[in-house]
Short mmCIF file of C-alpha atoms in Angstrom, two decimals:
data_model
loop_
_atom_site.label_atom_id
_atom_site.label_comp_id
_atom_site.label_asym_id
_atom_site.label_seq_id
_atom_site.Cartn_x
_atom_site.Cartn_y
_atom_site.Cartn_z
CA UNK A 921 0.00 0.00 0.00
CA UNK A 922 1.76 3.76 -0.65
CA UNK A 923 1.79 6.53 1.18
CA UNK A 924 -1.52 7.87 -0.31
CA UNK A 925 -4.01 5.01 0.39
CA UNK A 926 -2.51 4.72 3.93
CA UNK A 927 -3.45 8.38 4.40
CA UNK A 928 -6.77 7.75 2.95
CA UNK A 929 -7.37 4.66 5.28
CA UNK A 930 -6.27 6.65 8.13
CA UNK A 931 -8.08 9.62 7.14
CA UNK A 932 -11.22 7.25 6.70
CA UNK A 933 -10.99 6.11 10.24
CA UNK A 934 -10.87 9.29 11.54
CA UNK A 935 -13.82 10.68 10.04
CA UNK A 936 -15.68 7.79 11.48
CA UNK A 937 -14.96 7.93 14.92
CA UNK A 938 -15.59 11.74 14.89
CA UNK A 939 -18.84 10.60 13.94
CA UNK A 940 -19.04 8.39 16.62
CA UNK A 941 -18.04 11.16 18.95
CA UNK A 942 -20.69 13.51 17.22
CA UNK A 943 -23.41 10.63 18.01
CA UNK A 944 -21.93 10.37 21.74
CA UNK A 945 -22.13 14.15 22.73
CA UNK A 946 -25.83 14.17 21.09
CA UNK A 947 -26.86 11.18 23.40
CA UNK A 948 -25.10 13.49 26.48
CA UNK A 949 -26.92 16.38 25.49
CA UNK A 950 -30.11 14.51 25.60
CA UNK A 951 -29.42 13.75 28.77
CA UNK A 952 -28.27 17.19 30.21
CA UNK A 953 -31.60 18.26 28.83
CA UNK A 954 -33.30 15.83 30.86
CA UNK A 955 -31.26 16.94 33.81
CA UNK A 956 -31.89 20.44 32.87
CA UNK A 957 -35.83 19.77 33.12
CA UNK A 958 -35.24 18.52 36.84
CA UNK A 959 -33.31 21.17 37.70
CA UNK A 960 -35.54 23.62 36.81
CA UNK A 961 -38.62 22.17 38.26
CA UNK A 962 -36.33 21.72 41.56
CA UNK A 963 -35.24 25.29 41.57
CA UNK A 964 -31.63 24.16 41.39
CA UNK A 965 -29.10 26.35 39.73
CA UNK A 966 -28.38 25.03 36.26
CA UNK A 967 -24.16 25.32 36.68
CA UNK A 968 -22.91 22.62 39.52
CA UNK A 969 -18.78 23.82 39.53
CA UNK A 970 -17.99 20.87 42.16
CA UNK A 971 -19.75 18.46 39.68
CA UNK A 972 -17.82 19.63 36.52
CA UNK A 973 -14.58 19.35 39.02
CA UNK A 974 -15.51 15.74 39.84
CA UNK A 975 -15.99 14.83 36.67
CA UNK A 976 -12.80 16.51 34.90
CA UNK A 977 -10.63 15.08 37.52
CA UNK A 978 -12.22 11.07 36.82
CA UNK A 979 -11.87 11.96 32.98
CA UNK A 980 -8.32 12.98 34.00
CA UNK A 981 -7.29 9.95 36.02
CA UNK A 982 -8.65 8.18 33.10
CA UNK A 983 -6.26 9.62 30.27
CA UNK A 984 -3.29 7.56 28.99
CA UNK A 985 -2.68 9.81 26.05
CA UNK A 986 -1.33 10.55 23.97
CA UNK A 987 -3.73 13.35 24.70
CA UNK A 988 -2.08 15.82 26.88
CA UNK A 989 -3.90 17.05 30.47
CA UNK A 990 -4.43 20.68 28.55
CA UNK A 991 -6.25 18.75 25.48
CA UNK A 992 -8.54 16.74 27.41
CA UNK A 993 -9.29 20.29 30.15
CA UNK A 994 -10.19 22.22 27.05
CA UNK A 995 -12.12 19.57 25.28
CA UNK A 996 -14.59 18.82 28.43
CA UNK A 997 -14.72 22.67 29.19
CA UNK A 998 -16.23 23.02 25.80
CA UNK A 999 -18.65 20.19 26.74
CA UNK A 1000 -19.67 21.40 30.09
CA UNK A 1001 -20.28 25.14 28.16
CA UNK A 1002 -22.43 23.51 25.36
CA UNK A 1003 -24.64 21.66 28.34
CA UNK A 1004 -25.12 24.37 30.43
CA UNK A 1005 -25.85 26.62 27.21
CA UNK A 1006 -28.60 23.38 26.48
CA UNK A 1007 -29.96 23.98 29.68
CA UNK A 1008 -30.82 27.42 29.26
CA UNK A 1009 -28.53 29.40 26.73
CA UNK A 1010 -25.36 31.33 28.50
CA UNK A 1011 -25.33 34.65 28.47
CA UNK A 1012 -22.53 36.05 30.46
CA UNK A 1013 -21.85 40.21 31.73
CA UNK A 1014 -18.28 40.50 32.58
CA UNK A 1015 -16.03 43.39 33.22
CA UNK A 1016 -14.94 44.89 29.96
CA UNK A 1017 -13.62 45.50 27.42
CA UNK A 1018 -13.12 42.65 25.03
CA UNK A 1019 -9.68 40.60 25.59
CA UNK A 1020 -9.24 41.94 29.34
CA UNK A 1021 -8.36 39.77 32.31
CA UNK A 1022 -11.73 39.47 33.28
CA UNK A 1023 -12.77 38.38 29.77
CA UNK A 1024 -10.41 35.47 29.55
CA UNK A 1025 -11.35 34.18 32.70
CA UNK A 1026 -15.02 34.57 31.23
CA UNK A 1027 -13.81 32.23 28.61
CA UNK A 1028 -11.72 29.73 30.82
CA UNK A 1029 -15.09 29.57 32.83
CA UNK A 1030 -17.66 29.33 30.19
CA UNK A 1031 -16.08 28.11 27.44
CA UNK A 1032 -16.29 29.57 23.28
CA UNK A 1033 -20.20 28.73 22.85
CA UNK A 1034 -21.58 31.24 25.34
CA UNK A 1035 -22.31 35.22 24.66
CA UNK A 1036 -20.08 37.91 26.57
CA UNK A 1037 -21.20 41.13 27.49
CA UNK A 1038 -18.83 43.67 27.93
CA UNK A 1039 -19.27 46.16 30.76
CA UNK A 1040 -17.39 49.23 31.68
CA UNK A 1041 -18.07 48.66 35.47
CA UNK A 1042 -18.42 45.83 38.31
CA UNK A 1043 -21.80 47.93 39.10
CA UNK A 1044 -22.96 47.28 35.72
CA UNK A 1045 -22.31 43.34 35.85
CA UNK A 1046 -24.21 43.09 39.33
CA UNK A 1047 -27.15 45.10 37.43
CA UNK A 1048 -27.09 43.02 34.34
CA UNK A 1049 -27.25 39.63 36.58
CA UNK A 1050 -29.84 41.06 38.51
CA UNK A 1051 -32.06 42.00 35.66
CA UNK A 1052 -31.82 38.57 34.71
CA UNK A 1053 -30.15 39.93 31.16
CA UNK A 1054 -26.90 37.59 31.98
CA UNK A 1055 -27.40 34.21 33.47
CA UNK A 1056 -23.61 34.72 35.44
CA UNK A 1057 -21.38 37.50 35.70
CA UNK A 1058 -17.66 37.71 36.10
CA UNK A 1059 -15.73 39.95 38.09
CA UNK A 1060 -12.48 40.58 39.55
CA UNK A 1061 -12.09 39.77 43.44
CA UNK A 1062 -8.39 40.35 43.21
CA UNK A 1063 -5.52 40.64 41.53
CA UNK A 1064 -1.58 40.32 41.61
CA UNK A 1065 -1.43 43.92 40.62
CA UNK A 1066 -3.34 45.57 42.31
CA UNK A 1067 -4.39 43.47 45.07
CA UNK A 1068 -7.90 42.57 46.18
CA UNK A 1069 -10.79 44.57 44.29
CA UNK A 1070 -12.80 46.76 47.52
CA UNK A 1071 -15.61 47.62 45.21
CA UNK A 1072 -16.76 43.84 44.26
CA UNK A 1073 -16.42 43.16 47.93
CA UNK A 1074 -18.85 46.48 48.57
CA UNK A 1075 -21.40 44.95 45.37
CA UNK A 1076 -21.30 40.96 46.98
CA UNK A 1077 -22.63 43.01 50.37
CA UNK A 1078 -25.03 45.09 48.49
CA UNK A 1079 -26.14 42.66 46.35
CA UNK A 1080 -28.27 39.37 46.48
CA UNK A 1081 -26.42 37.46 44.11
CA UNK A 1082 -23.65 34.95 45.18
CA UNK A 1083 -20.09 33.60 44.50
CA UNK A 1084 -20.57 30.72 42.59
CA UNK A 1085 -17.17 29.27 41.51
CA UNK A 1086 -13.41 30.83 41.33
CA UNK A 1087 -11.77 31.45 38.59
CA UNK A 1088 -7.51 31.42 39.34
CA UNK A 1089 -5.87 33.72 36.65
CA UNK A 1090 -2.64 33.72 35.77
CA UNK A 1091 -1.65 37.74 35.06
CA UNK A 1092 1.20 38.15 33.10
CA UNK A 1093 2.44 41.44 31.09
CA UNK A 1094 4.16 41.41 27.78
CA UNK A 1095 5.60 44.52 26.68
CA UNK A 1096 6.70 45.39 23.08
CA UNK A 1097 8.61 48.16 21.43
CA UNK A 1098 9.88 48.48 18.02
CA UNK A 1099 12.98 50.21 17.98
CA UNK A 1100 14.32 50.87 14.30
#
């Protein structure tokens, strides 16, 4: 066999197990639905952050490779975002703008399938939650740089609305100069 029909097997095989994979995450979002459904008529919140942990951490323990750790994290984060955007579609008010701090650990959380709001204060993403016009919102508590944030401290003691998972950030700075 050359080189060409071995790629062509190979590439054969692949394209049916991602169909396999395709027919496995429909059959878990049938489920999560279902799920979803109790949830709702239980009054339960539809993100459980302990359960996503447990689960990640089995699916972890579970990997021989040669998919790394970061693979398989990023893959099942966009799994838990699609279910929890089944359950009732994720709509998310963060501290803005677009491609802040806050923003990426908006996408860490929720994953690529959910809609961000930008805001231009941590006022303004306690308002939007509370107006039900963003299921979660995501703001900074503290920070390496300037240390822990008073005013979301002030909001979480004016406000109804709860701490529902952490979100651990690594900050770090590039600087670049062009220098002819």
């Amino acid at each position: 066999m050359g080189k060409r029909e071995e790629l062509e097997k190979l590439r054969n095989q692949i394209d049916e197990i991602d169909e396999k994979i395709l027919s496995l995450l429909n059959k878990r979002a049938e489920l999560v639905i279902k799920v979803g459904e109790i949830k709702k008529v239980s009054n339960l919140p539809i993100s459980d952050p302990a359960r996503e942990r447990k689960i990640l951490k089995k699916i972890l323990e579970k990997n021989k490779g040669p998919l790394k750790e970061k693979h398989v994290r990023g893959i099942f984060q966009e799994i838990f975002s699609a279910s929890l955007d089944i359950q009732r579609p994720l709509t998310i008010a963060y501290l803005g703008p677009e491609a802040t701090f806050t923003h990426e650990a908006a996408r860490k959380r929720f994953g690529w399938g959910a809609e961000y709001i930008p805001l231009p204060s941590i006022e303004e993403v306690f308002r939007e939650v509370e107006r039900e016009k963003a299921v979660y919102g995501v703001v900074p508590v503290e920070n390496s740089t300037e240390g822990v944030e008073t005013h979301t401290l002030d909001m979480f003691i004016e406000s109804e609305l709860r701490v529902c998972d952490e979100i651990i950030l690594r900050i770090i700075h590039h600087f670049l100069s062009f220098s002819p």
